[in-house]
Backbone as a printed PyTorch tensor [residue, N CA C, xyz], in Angstrom:
tensor([[[   2.5200, -180.8110,  -75.7030],
         [   2.8620, -181.3640,  -74.5150],
         [   3.8610, -180.4650,  -73.7080]],

        [[   4.9020, -179.9790,  -74.4270],
         [   5.8720, -179.2190,  -73.7910],
         [   5.2280, -177.9940,  -73.2020]],

        [[   4.2250, -177.3240,  -73.9610],
         [   3.5510, -176.1830,  -73.5330],
         [   2.8090, -176.4550,  -72.2000]],

        [[   2.1440, -177.6160,  -72.1760],
         [   1.4070, -177.8900,  -70.9590],
         [   2.2710, -178.1070,  -69.7840]],

        [[   3.4470, -178.7760,  -69.9500],
         [   4.4300, -178.9670,  -68.9420],
         [   5.0090, -177.5490,  -68.4120]],

        [[   5.3110, -176.6830,  -69.3800],
         [   5.7640, -175.5010,  -69.0680],
         [   4.7790, -174.5230,  -68.2940]],

        [[   3.5460, -174.6240,  -68.6660],
         [   2.5240, -173.8340,  -68.0060],
         [   2.2780, -174.3990,  -66.6740]],

        [[   2.4880, -175.7680,  -66.3890],
         [   2.3400, -176.3650,  -65.1970],
         [   3.4400, -176.0140,  -64.1980]],

        [[   4.6730, -175.9390,  -64.6830],
         [   5.8420, -175.5120,  -63.9290],
         [   5.7030, -174.0630,  -63.5480]],

        [[   5.3660, -173.2000,  -64.5550],
         [   5.2450, -171.7180,  -64.2050],
         [   4.2040, -171.6550,  -63.1770]],

        [[   2.9610, -172.3090,  -63.2180],
         [   1.9190, -172.0160,  -62.3370],
         [   2.3900, -172.5200,  -60.8520]],

        [[   3.1010, -173.7000,  -60.8170],
         [   3.6410, -174.1850,  -59.5110],
         [   4.4940, -173.1980,  -58.9060]],

        [[   5.4160, -172.6820,  -59.8160],
         [   6.3940, -171.6180,  -59.1890],
         [   5.7530, -170.3570,  -58.7730]],

        [[   4.7100, -169.8410,  -59.4500],
         [   3.9780, -168.7340,  -58.9380],
         [   3.2950, -168.9630,  -57.6850]],

        [[   2.6760, -169.9850,  -57.6320],
         [   1.9120, -170.4510,  -56.3840],
         [   2.8790, -170.6080,  -55.1810]],

        [[   4.0000, -171.3010,  -55.4300],
         [   5.0820, -171.4560,  -54.4020],
         [   5.5440, -170.0360,  -53.8430]],

        [[   5.8350, -169.1210,  -54.8850],
         [   6.3730, -167.8150,  -54.5030],
         [   5.2850, -166.9860,  -53.6740]],

        [[   4.0810, -167.0840,  -54.0630],
         [   3.0460, -166.4130,  -53.3900],
         [   2.7660, -166.9940,  -51.9810]],

        [[   2.8320, -168.3430,  -51.8540],
         [   2.7430, -168.8510,  -50.5120],
         [   3.8590, -168.4320,  -49.5740]],

        [[   5.1180, -168.4240,  -50.2120],
         [   6.3050, -167.9900,  -49.4500],
         [   6.1720, -166.6170,  -49.0030]],

        [[   5.6770, -165.7040,  -49.9070],
         [   5.5780, -164.3090,  -49.5590],
         [   4.5230, -164.1260,  -48.4200]],

        [[   3.4340, -164.8490,  -48.5220],
         [   2.4390, -164.7270,  -47.4060],
         [   2.9540, -165.2500,  -46.0930]],

        [[   3.8210, -166.2430,  -46.0680],
         [   4.4320, -166.6570,  -44.8450],
         [   5.2260, -165.6780,  -44.3000]],

        [[   6.1380, -164.9860,  -45.2000],
         [   7.0090, -163.9590,  -44.6610],
         [   6.2600, -162.7880,  -44.1640]],

        [[   5.1450, -162.3580,  -44.8430],
         [   4.4340, -161.2770,  -44.4260],
         [   3.8370, -161.5480,  -43.0100]],

        [[   3.2350, -162.8060,  -42.8400],
         [   2.6350, -163.1630,  -41.6150],
         [   3.7320, -163.0990,  -40.4370]],

        [[   4.9160, -163.5920,  -40.7580],
         [   5.9860, -163.6640,  -39.7760],
         [   6.3030, -162.1200,  -39.3280]],

        [[   6.4110, -161.3210,  -40.3940],
         [   6.6510, -159.8430,  -40.1110],
         [   5.6620, -159.1980,  -39.3130]],

        [[   4.3430, -159.5620,  -39.4970],
         [   3.2350, -158.9790,  -38.7880],
         [   3.3010, -159.5440,  -37.3620]],

        [[   3.6430, -160.7700,  -37.1500],
         [   3.6530, -161.2160,  -35.8430],
         [   4.7960, -160.5960,  -35.0170]],

        [[   5.9090, -160.2920,  -35.6480],
         [   6.9910, -159.5940,  -34.9140],
         [   6.5390, -158.1180,  -34.4000]],

        [[   5.8660, -157.4080,  -35.4130],
         [   5.3680, -156.1600,  -35.0980],
         [   4.3460, -156.1550,  -33.9330]],

        [[   3.5060, -157.2030,  -33.9820],
         [   2.3880, -157.2730,  -32.9210],
         [   2.9870, -157.6540,  -31.4890]],

        [[   4.1340, -158.2880,  -31.5080],
         [   4.8440, -158.7230,  -30.1920],
         [   5.6450, -157.5670,  -29.6520]],

        [[   5.9690, -156.5420,  -30.2730],
         [   6.8160, -155.3520,  -29.8330],
         [   5.7970, -154.4970,  -29.0030]],

        [[   6.1240, -154.2630,  -27.7610],
         [   5.3120, -153.5130,  -26.8830],
         [   6.2110, -152.4840,  -26.1690]],

        [[   5.6850, -151.2570,  -26.1230],
         [   6.4290, -150.3150,  -25.3250],
         [   6.3270, -150.5080,  -23.9200]],

        [[   7.4290, -150.5450,  -23.1400],
         [   7.3510, -150.9360,  -21.6570],
         [   7.0370, -149.7010,  -20.8250]],

        [[   6.7220, -148.4820,  -21.3620],
         [   6.4700, -147.3100,  -20.5480],
         [   5.0060, -147.0950,  -20.2680]],

        [[   4.7230, -146.5250,  -19.0180],
         [   3.4220, -146.1760,  -18.6400],
         [   3.0680, -144.9200,  -19.2850]],

        [[   1.7630, -144.8950,  -19.6880],
         [   1.2960, -143.6330,  -20.3820],
         [   0.1610, -143.0670,  -19.7990]],

        [[  -0.0620, -141.7710,  -19.6560],
         [  -1.2820, -141.1160,  -19.3180],
         [  -1.5180, -140.0530,  -20.5160]],

        [[  -2.6680, -140.1630,  -21.0560],
         [  -3.0390, -139.1210,  -22.1470],
         [  -4.3650, -138.4490,  -21.5670]],

        [[  -4.2350, -137.0700,  -21.6150],
         [  -5.2850, -136.2450,  -21.3100],
         [  -5.8440, -135.4390,  -22.5170]],

        [[  -7.1170, -135.5780,  -22.8170],
         [  -7.6550, -134.7900,  -23.9150],
         [  -8.4050, -133.6490,  -23.2210]],

        [[  -7.7940, -132.4460,  -23.5460],
         [  -8.2720, -131.1870,  -22.7270],
         [  -8.2760, -129.9190,  -23.7300]],

        [[  -8.8340, -128.9280,  -23.1420],
         [  -8.9570, -127.6250,  -23.7710],
         [  -8.6990, -126.5500,  -22.6970]],

        [[  -7.8250, -125.6040,  -22.9230],
         [  -7.4960, -124.5120,  -22.0020],
         [  -7.8100, -123.1540,  -22.6560]],

        [[  -8.2290, -122.2340,  -21.8790],
         [  -8.5690, -120.8970,  -22.3520],
         [  -7.2470, -120.1030,  -22.7750]],

        [[  -6.2360, -120.4870,  -22.1200],
         [  -4.9280, -119.8020,  -22.2450],
         [  -3.7780, -120.8870,  -22.4040]],

        [[  -2.7270, -120.5280,  -23.1490],
         [  -1.5750, -121.3490,  -23.2160],
         [  -1.1220, -121.7420,  -21.7840]],

        [[  -0.6680, -122.9200,  -21.6030],
         [  -0.4280, -123.2860,  -20.2430],
         [   0.5590, -124.5940,  -20.2320]],

        [[   0.7770, -125.1290,  -18.9930],
         [   1.4410, -126.3430,  -18.9820],
         [   0.8070, -127.1040,  -17.8370]],

        [[   0.5470, -128.2950,  -18.0440],
         [  -0.0110, -129.2490,  -17.0980],
         [   1.1120, -130.2470,  -16.5620]],

        [[   0.9260, -130.7160,  -15.2830],
         [   1.8350, -131.5590,  -14.7650],
         [   1.2430, -132.8280,  -14.3210]],

        [[   2.0130, -133.9680,  -14.4530],
         [   1.6340, -135.2640,  -13.8400],
         [   2.7690, -135.6690,  -12.8370]],

        [[   2.3480, -135.7190,  -11.6070],
         [   3.3200, -136.1870,  -10.5710],
         [   2.9130, -137.6170,  -10.2940]],

        [[   4.0110, -138.4740,  -10.0010],
         [   3.8200, -139.8400,   -9.7110],
         [   4.7210, -140.2280,   -8.5120]],

        [[   4.1140, -141.2370,   -7.8380],
         [   5.0730, -141.9110,   -6.8670],
         [   5.0690, -143.4800,   -7.1220]],

        [[   6.1750, -144.0900,   -6.6380],
         [   6.3300, -145.4650,   -6.8630],
         [   6.2580, -146.2780,   -5.5160]],

        [[   6.0350, -145.5900,   -4.4850],
         [   6.1130, -146.2290,   -3.1640],
         [   4.8210, -146.3980,   -2.4250]],

        [[   3.7330, -146.3170,   -3.0970],
         [   2.4310, -146.6060,   -2.4870],
         [   2.0360, -145.4250,   -1.6100]],

        [[   2.4930, -144.2440,   -1.8260],
         [   2.2510, -143.0920,   -1.0310],
         [   1.8430, -141.9540,   -1.9040]],

        [[   1.3310, -140.7710,   -1.3530],
         [   1.0180, -139.6530,   -2.0380],
         [   2.1960, -138.6110,   -1.7920]],

        [[   3.2470, -139.0500,   -1.6460],
         [   4.4470, -138.1980,   -1.3870],
         [   5.0080, -137.8820,   -2.8060]],

        [[   4.6040, -136.8570,   -3.3340],
         [   4.9980, -136.4520,   -4.7160],
         [   6.1980, -135.3780,   -4.6010]],

        [[   7.1130, -135.4960,   -5.5030],
         [   8.2100, -134.6000,   -5.5020],
         [   8.7600, -134.2640,   -6.9040]],

        [[   9.5380, -133.3400,   -7.0210],
         [  10.0060, -132.7120,   -8.2750],
         [  10.7640, -133.7530,   -9.1490]],

        [[  11.2530, -134.7850,   -8.4970],
         [  11.9740, -135.8160,   -9.2510],
         [  11.0890, -136.6990,  -10.1690]],

        [[   9.7820, -136.6860,   -9.7740],
         [   8.8240, -137.6090,  -10.4440],
         [   7.7540, -136.7670,  -10.9500]],

        [[   8.0600, -135.8340,  -11.7910],
         [   7.1150, -135.1070,  -12.5280],
         [   7.3220, -135.0500,  -14.0560]],

        [[   6.2550, -134.9200,  -14.7200],
         [   6.2880, -134.8510,  -16.1620],
         [   5.3770, -133.6210,  -16.5790]],

        [[   5.9360, -132.8060,  -17.5110],
         [   5.2190, -131.5620,  -17.8590],
         [   4.6860, -131.7630,  -19.3440]],

        [[   3.5950, -131.2420,  -19.7550],
         [   3.0740, -131.1250,  -21.0860],
         [   2.4470, -129.7850,  -21.3080]],

        [[   2.7750, -129.1640,  -22.5210],
         [   2.2390, -127.8100,  -22.8370],
         [   0.8930, -128.0230,  -23.5520]],

        [[   0.0080, -126.9660,  -23.3890],
         [  -1.3920, -126.9620,  -23.9700],
         [  -1.5270, -125.6620,  -24.5470]],

        [[  -1.9360, -125.5530,  -25.8410],
         [  -2.0680, -124.3100,  -26.5280],
         [  -3.5180, -123.6100,  -26.1050]],

        [[  -3.5880, -122.2930,  -26.3130],
         [  -4.7990, -121.6480,  -26.0620],
         [  -5.9050, -122.0160,  -27.0090]],

        [[  -7.1480, -122.3060,  -26.3610],
         [  -8.3500, -122.5860,  -27.1580],
         [  -8.1040, -123.6990,  -28.2340]],

        [[  -7.3760, -124.6350,  -28.0510],
         [  -6.9290, -125.6970,  -28.9750],
         [  -7.1100, -127.0840,  -28.3050]],

        [[  -8.2300, -127.8500,  -28.7120],
         [  -8.3810, -129.1720,  -28.1640],
         [  -6.9670, -130.0540,  -28.3750]],

        [[  -6.4820, -130.5360,  -27.2700],
         [  -5.1920, -131.2030,  -27.2940],
         [  -5.1570, -132.4860,  -26.6830]],

        [[  -4.2830, -133.4430,  -27.1130],
         [  -3.9460, -134.6350,  -26.4260],
         [  -2.6390, -134.3960,  -25.7330]],

        [[  -2.6760, -134.3070,  -24.3790],
         [  -1.4240, -134.1800,  -23.7920],
         [  -0.9520, -135.5350,  -23.3300]],

        [[   0.3630, -135.8410,  -23.7370],
         [   0.9100, -137.2240,  -23.4160],
         [   1.9550, -137.1580,  -22.4600]],

        [[   1.8220, -137.9020,  -21.4410],
         [   2.6860, -138.0850,  -20.3460],
         [   3.2940, -139.5230,  -20.2730]],

        [[   4.5090, -139.5980,  -20.5680],
         [   5.0700, -141.0110,  -20.5160],
         [   6.1550, -141.1320,  -19.3140]],

        [[   5.9630, -142.1130,  -18.6380],
         [   6.6930, -142.4060,  -17.4580],
         [   7.7410, -143.4470,  -18.0910]],

        [[   8.9780, -143.0020,  -18.2890],
         [   9.9160, -143.8470,  -18.8880],
         [  10.7150, -144.7020,  -17.9390]],

        [[  11.7110, -145.4920,  -18.6500],
         [  12.6280, -146.3390,  -17.9240],
         [  11.9450, -147.5230,  -17.1180]],

        [[  10.7290, -147.9300,  -17.6090],
         [  10.0860, -149.0550,  -17.0910],
         [   9.6640, -148.7460,  -15.6580]],

        [[   9.4800, -147.5710,  -15.2670],
         [   9.0580, -147.1270,  -13.8700],
         [   7.5060, -147.1990,  -13.9650]],

        [[   6.9960, -147.7280,  -12.7610],
         [   5.5290, -148.0830,  -12.6620],
         [   4.9690, -147.1380,  -11.5670]],

        [[   4.0930, -146.2370,  -11.8940],
         [   3.5500, -145.4780,  -10.7630],
         [   2.5300, -146.2850,   -9.8710]],

        [[   2.5140, -145.8420,   -8.6090],
         [   1.3860, -146.4980,   -7.7970],
         [   0.3590, -145.4080,   -7.5540]],

        [[   0.7000, -144.1250,   -7.5270],
         [  -0.2820, -142.9940,   -7.3490],
         [   0.1880, -141.8870,   -8.3070]],

        [[  -0.9150, -141.2020,   -8.8350],
         [  -0.6620, -140.1330,   -9.7540],
         [  -1.5210, -138.8310,   -9.2790]],

        [[  -0.8160, -137.7670,   -9.3550],
         [  -1.5660, -136.4530,   -9.1700],
         [  -1.5030, -135.6500,  -10.2980]],

        [[  -2.5720, -135.0150,  -10.6070],
         [  -2.5920, -134.0930,  -11.8350],
         [  -2.8230, -132.6190,  -11.5220]],

        [[  -1.8740, -131.8210,  -12.0480],
         [  -2.0010, -130.3640,  -11.8040],
         [  -2.2840, -129.6630,  -13.2240]],

        [[  -3.4140, -128.9520,  -13.1770],
         [  -3.9370, -128.3820,  -14.3850],
         [  -3.5850, -126.8970,  -14.5440]],

        [[  -2.3170, -126.6240,  -14.8220],
         [  -2.0410, -125.3050,  -15.1970],
         [  -1.1630, -124.3640,  -14.2100]],

        [[  -0.3680, -123.5460,  -14.7760],
         [   0.3980, -122.5530,  -14.0370],
         [   0.1510, -121.0950,  -14.3930]],

        [[  -0.4670, -120.8970,  -15.5470],
         [  -0.8330, -119.5120,  -16.0580],
         [  -1.7170, -118.8980,  -15.1370]],

        [[  -1.3890, -117.8220,  -14.5410],
         [  -2.2800, -117.0750,  -13.6090],
         [  -3.3660, -116.4240,  -14.3610]],

        [[  -3.2190, -116.1780,  -15.7270],
         [  -4.2720, -115.5770,  -16.5480],
         [  -5.2790, -116.6700,  -16.9870]],

        [[  -4.9860, -117.9250,  -16.6750],
         [  -5.9060, -118.9580,  -17.1060],
         [  -7.3370, -118.7530,  -16.5790]],

        [[  -8.3280, -118.9240,  -17.4520],
         [  -9.7180, -118.7260,  -17.0320],
         [ -10.4440, -120.1280,  -16.8090]],

        [[ -10.1600, -121.0160,  -17.6450],
         [ -10.8460, -122.3070,  -17.5130],
         [ -10.2140, -123.4490,  -18.1870]],

        [[ -10.2710, -124.6300,  -17.8100],
         [  -9.7620, -125.8180,  -18.4200],
         [ -10.8420, -126.9190,  -18.5030]],

        [[ -10.9550, -127.4820,  -19.6100],
         [ -11.9660, -128.4630,  -19.8040],
         [ -11.3010, -129.8340,  -20.0970]],

        [[ -11.6440, -130.7360,  -19.1870],
         [ -11.0910, -132.2120,  -19.4710],
         [ -12.2250, -133.0470,  -20.0540]],

        [[ -11.8290, -133.5850,  -21.2420],
         [ -12.7740, -134.4190,  -21.9670],
         [ -12.5920, -135.9230,  -21.6780]],

        [[ -11.4050, -136.3570,  -21.5900],
         [ -11.0910, -137.6980,  -21.1460],
         [  -9.7280, -138.0130,  -20.7740]],

        [[  -9.4810, -139.0390,  -20.0580],
         [  -8.1950, -139.4550,  -19.5680],
         [  -8.1410, -140.9220,  -19.8800]],

        [[  -6.8490, -141.1850,  -20.4760],
         [  -6.5930, -142.6030,  -20.6910],
         [  -5.2130, -142.9320,  -19.9980]],

        [[  -5.1490, -144.1580,  -19.4250],
         [  -3.9260, -144.5730,  -18.8320],
         [  -3.6110, -145.9890,  -19.4260]],

        [[  -2.3580, -146.2450,  -19.7670],
         [  -2.0420, -147.4990,  -20.4050],
         [  -0.7040, -147.9830,  -19.9830]],

        [[  -0.5610, -149.3030,  -20.0270],
         [   0.7860, -149.9970,  -19.6620],
         [   0.8570, -151.2870,  -20.4330]],

        [[   1.8720, -151.4790,  -21.2680],
         [   2.0030, -152.5960,  -22.1500],
         [   0.6500, -152.7550,  -22.9640]],

        [[  -0.0530, -153.7680,  -22.9550],
         [  -1.3800, -153.9820,  -23.6840],
         [  -2.6050, -153.5530,  -22.8430]],

        [[  -2.4970, -153.3280,  -21.6470],
         [  -3.5490, -152.9550,  -20.8770],
         [  -3.8440, -151.4020,  -20.7870]],

        [[  -5.0730, -151.0190,  -20.6080],
         [  -5.4500, -149.7430,  -20.5640],
         [  -6.8360, -149.5700,  -19.9270]],

        [[  -7.1690, -148.3570,  -19.5210],
         [  -8.4830, -147.8910,  -19.1290],
         [  -8.5790, -146.4260,  -19.3470]],

        [[  -9.8070, -145.9560,  -19.6660],
         [ -10.0170, -144.6110,  -19.8000],
         [ -11.3240, -144.1840,  -19.2580]],

        [[ -11.4890, -142.8340,  -18.9860],
         [ -12.7370, -142.3990,  -18.6020],
         [ -12.9980, -140.9470,  -18.9600]],

        [[ -14.2380, -140.6240,  -19.0970],
         [ -14.6720, -139.2960,  -19.3910],
         [ -14.2530, -138.1930,  -18.3560]],

        [[ -14.2350, -137.0200,  -18.8070],
         [ -14.0690, -135.9360,  -17.7750],
         [ -15.1500, -135.8520,  -16.8130]],

        [[ -16.2980, -136.2070,  -17.1320],
         [ -17.3480, -136.1510,  -16.2100],
         [ -17.3640, -137.2720,  -15.1810]],

        [[ -16.5230, -138.1280,  -15.3910],
         [ -16.2870, -139.2330,  -14.3800],
         [ -15.0190, -139.0430,  -13.5520]],

        [[ -14.4190, -137.8290,  -13.6840],
         [ -13.1300, -137.4350,  -13.0620],
         [ -13.1020, -137.7570,  -11.6480]],

        [[ -14.0840, -137.3510,  -10.8990],
         [ -14.1860, -137.4370,   -9.4710],
         [ -14.4800, -138.8230,   -8.9430]],

        [[ -14.6130, -139.8060,   -9.8500],
         [ -14.7390, -141.1340,   -9.5290],
         [ -13.2900, -141.7170,   -9.1820]],

        [[ -12.2840, -141.0260,   -9.7770],
         [ -10.8770, -141.4700,   -9.6850],
         [ -10.0190, -140.4880,   -8.9290]],

        [[ -10.4280, -139.2720,   -8.8850],
         [  -9.5530, -138.3260,   -8.0940],
         [ -10.3920, -137.7130,   -7.0550]],

        [[  -9.7510, -137.3040,   -5.9950],
         [ -10.5750, -136.6740,   -4.8220],
         [ -10.9820, -135.2750,   -5.2120]],

        [[ -12.1590, -134.9090,   -4.9570],
         [ -12.6460, -133.4830,   -5.1890],
         [ -12.2510, -132.6840,   -4.1070]],

        [[ -11.7450, -131.4350,   -4.4420],
         [ -11.2930, -130.4100,   -3.5590],
         [ -12.1420, -129.2030,   -3.5980]],

        [[ -12.7280, -128.7070,   -2.5730],
         [ -13.7240, -127.6940,   -2.6030],
         [ -12.9120, -126.3100,   -2.8480]],

        [[ -11.5810, -126.3010,   -2.6750],
         [ -10.8500, -125.1800,   -2.9860],
         [ -10.9290, -124.7470,   -4.4670]],

        [[ -11.1160, -125.6760,   -5.2580],
         [ -11.1930, -125.4820,   -6.7340],
         [ -12.6340, -125.5320,   -7.2210]],

        [[ -13.0060, -124.5290,   -8.0340],
         [ -14.4240, -124.4340,   -8.5860],
         [ -14.3600, -125.2870,   -9.9140]],

        [[ -15.3720, -126.2230,   -9.8670],
         [ -15.4120, -127.1620,  -10.9920],
         [ -16.9750, -127.2670,  -11.3390]],

        [[ -17.1490, -127.7970,  -12.5420],
         [ -18.5030, -128.0080,  -13.0890],
         [ -18.3930, -129.3300,  -13.9120]],

        [[ -19.2450, -130.2830,  -13.6040],
         [ -19.3700, -131.5120,  -14.4550],
         [ -20.5060, -131.4280,  -15.2880]],

        [[ -20.2800, -131.7320,  -16.5990],
         [ -21.4170, -131.6220,  -17.6410],
         [ -21.4620, -133.0930,  -18.1390]],

        [[ -22.4380, -133.8850,  -17.5910],
         [ -22.6680, -135.3810,  -17.8430],
         [ -23.0560, -135.4170,  -19.3500]],

        [[ -23.8580, -134.5690,  -19.9110],
         [ -24.2310, -134.7650,  -21.2030],
         [ -23.1400, -134.6940,  -22.3460]],

        [[ -22.1670, -133.6270,  -21.9590],
         [ -20.9930, -133.6110,  -22.8010],
         [ -19.8790, -134.5230,  -22.3770]],

        [[ -19.9540, -135.0540,  -21.1320],
         [ -18.9700, -136.0250,  -20.6580],
         [ -17.6960, -135.1760,  -20.2550]],

        [[ -17.8420, -133.8610,  -19.8290],
         [ -16.6690, -133.1260,  -19.5290],
         [ -16.6480, -132.6640,  -17.9910]],

        [[ -15.4440, -132.2170,  -17.5840],
         [ -15.1500, -131.5370,  -16.3820],
         [ -14.4380, -130.1930,  -16.6800]],

        [[ -15.1900, -129.0790,  -16.1450],
         [ -14.5420, -127.7680,  -16.3230],
         [ -14.0240, -127.2900,  -14.9570]],

        [[ -12.8380, -126.8050,  -14.9730],
         [ -12.1710, -126.2570,  -13.8500],
         [ -12.1180, -124.7040,  -14.0920]],

        [[ -12.6940, -123.9090,  -13.1830],
         [ -12.8170, -122.4450,  -13.4180],
         [ -11.8430, -121.7610,  -12.5110]],

        [[ -11.4690, -120.4970,  -12.8380],
         [ -10.7760, -119.6370,  -12.0510],
         [ -11.6910, -119.0000,  -10.7770]],

        [[ -11.0940, -118.9800,   -9.7080],
         [ -11.8180, -118.6220,   -8.5200],
         [ -11.2480, -117.2840,   -8.0770]],

        [[ -11.9860, -116.2050,   -8.1930],
         [ -11.4870, -114.9570,   -7.7840],
         [ -10.7920, -114.3690,   -8.9370]],

        [[  -9.8100, -113.3150,   -8.6050],
         [  -9.0670, -112.6080,   -9.6490],
         [  -7.8540, -113.4780,  -10.2550]],

        [[  -7.4390, -114.4400,   -9.5410],
         [  -6.1650, -115.0150,   -9.9680],
         [  -6.4520, -116.5700,  -10.0590]],

        [[  -5.9820, -117.1720,  -11.1750],
         [  -6.0570, -118.6520,  -11.2370],
         [  -4.9590, -119.2270,  -10.4300]],

        [[  -5.4240, -120.0640,   -9.5150],
         [  -4.5440, -120.9150,   -8.6920],
         [  -4.4520, -122.3820,   -9.2750]],

        [[  -3.3420, -122.9670,   -9.2720],
         [  -3.1800, -124.0530,   -9.9320],
         [  -3.9430, -125.2000,   -9.2460]],

        [[  -4.9910, -125.8020,   -9.9840],
         [  -5.7890, -126.8250,   -9.3670],
         [  -4.9790, -128.1780,   -9.4680]],

        [[  -4.9000, -128.9730,   -8.3350],
         [  -4.3280, -130.2250,   -8.3760],
         [  -5.1640, -131.2080,   -7.7010]],

        [[  -5.1070, -132.4360,   -8.1810],
         [  -6.0900, -133.3920,   -7.6900],
         [  -5.2670, -134.7900,   -7.3920]],

        [[  -5.5420, -135.2860,   -6.1310],
         [  -5.0030, -136.4940,   -5.6290],
         [  -5.7960, -137.7360,   -6.0530]],

        [[  -5.1730, -138.8280,   -6.2290],
         [  -5.9310, -140.0780,   -6.6490],
         [  -6.7810, -140.5780,   -5.4650]],

        [[  -7.7910, -141.2610,   -5.7060],
         [  -8.5400, -141.9520,   -4.6480],
         [  -8.1370, -143.4220,   -4.8070]],

        [[  -8.7130, -144.2300,   -4.0160],
         [  -8.4440, -145.6440,   -3.9320],
         [  -8.8160, -146.4330,   -5.2550]],

        [[  -9.8250, -145.9310,   -5.8250],
         [ -10.3920, -146.5900,   -7.1500],
         [  -9.2660, -146.4600,   -8.1350]],

        [[  -8.7460, -145.2780,   -8.2800],
         [  -7.6210, -145.0220,   -9.2810],
         [  -6.4960, -145.8490,   -8.9880]],

        [[  -6.0460, -145.8760,   -7.8120],
         [  -4.8020, -146.6570,   -7.2980],
         [  -5.0100, -148.1390,   -7.7520]],

        [[  -6.2990, -148.6560,   -7.4500],
         [  -6.6280, -150.0470,   -7.9320],
         [  -6.5360, -150.2230,   -9.2910]],

        [[  -6.9770, -149.2480,  -10.1500],
         [  -6.9570, -149.3610,  -11.5410],
         [  -5.5780, -149.2960,  -12.1670]],

        [[  -4.6580, -148.4280,  -11.6070],
         [  -3.3170, -148.4230,  -11.8980],
         [  -2.6180, -149.7990,  -11.6760]],

        [[  -2.9820, -150.3020,  -10.5160],
         [  -2.3210, -151.6820,  -10.0060],
         [  -2.8790, -152.7540,  -11.0100]],

        [[  -4.1370, -152.6480,  -11.2820],
         [  -4.7340, -153.7010,  -12.2510],
         [  -4.0580, -153.7140,  -13.6560]],

        [[  -3.7980, -152.5440,  -14.2020],
         [  -3.0880, -152.5930,  -15.5970],
         [  -1.6880, -152.7000,  -15.6060]],

        [[  -1.0870, -152.6460,  -14.3440],
         [   0.4530, -152.6510,  -14.3020],
         [   0.9780, -153.8320,  -13.6800]],

        [[   0.2560, -154.6360,  -13.0270],
         [   0.8540, -155.8890,  -12.4590],
         [   0.9610, -156.9270,  -13.6030]],

        [[   2.1430, -157.5280,  -13.7680],
         [   2.3720, -158.4030,  -14.9060],
         [   1.3510, -159.5860,  -14.9890]],

        [[   0.8410, -160.0550,  -13.8600],
         [   0.0060, -161.3490,  -13.8020],
         [  -1.3470, -160.9240,  -14.5730]],

        [[  -1.6710, -159.6420,  -14.6450],
         [  -2.9790, -159.2250,  -15.2410],
         [  -2.8300, -158.6500,  -16.6870]],

        [[  -1.4890, -158.8900,  -17.2290],
         [  -1.4190, -158.4270,  -18.5690],
         [  -2.1440, -159.2940,  -19.5860]],

        [[  -2.8880, -158.5590,  -20.4710],
         [  -3.7620, -159.3700,  -21.4440],
         [  -2.7960, -159.6940,  -22.5620]],

        [[  -3.0570, -160.8570,  -23.1220],
         [  -2.2650, -161.4250,  -24.1540],
         [  -2.9890, -161.4280,  -25.4520]]])
């Protein structure tokens, strides 16, 4: 009889401890899920033929007036597929973004595989081959879209590489607004 009572008490204690641990684990998981970085991110997956630096310019005033105060740089290695991360800190939200692909005058080509933009829990991404759906194409820069690979390649024109830069079109501005306005935040 004492053995049965002891086994019952032991089983009840183990069950209670297990339940309590599961509750604590669930609470910890909920806290982790609720923490969200308040910064706006742009990630570019790219490949460059030479070591270089790319820039992301942004404005917060609904214009394409980009300046040196609102620029973020990221380095890319030679012939190495890279994820370049641009983080706009201090809870600043861009309204317009300009991308500059390289300063190295020896650069031969840059391949853009995809671009992802995110803020809080919202994001959108697109393949390099869809680049000109979001940015204005400029005939000054020689480019080739490969739909089957999903890439955009930017080539050197002439003997010297001139920094290709691309301004946003209205579709990109709308997408940025869509992911960054608090009323559209996905819960």
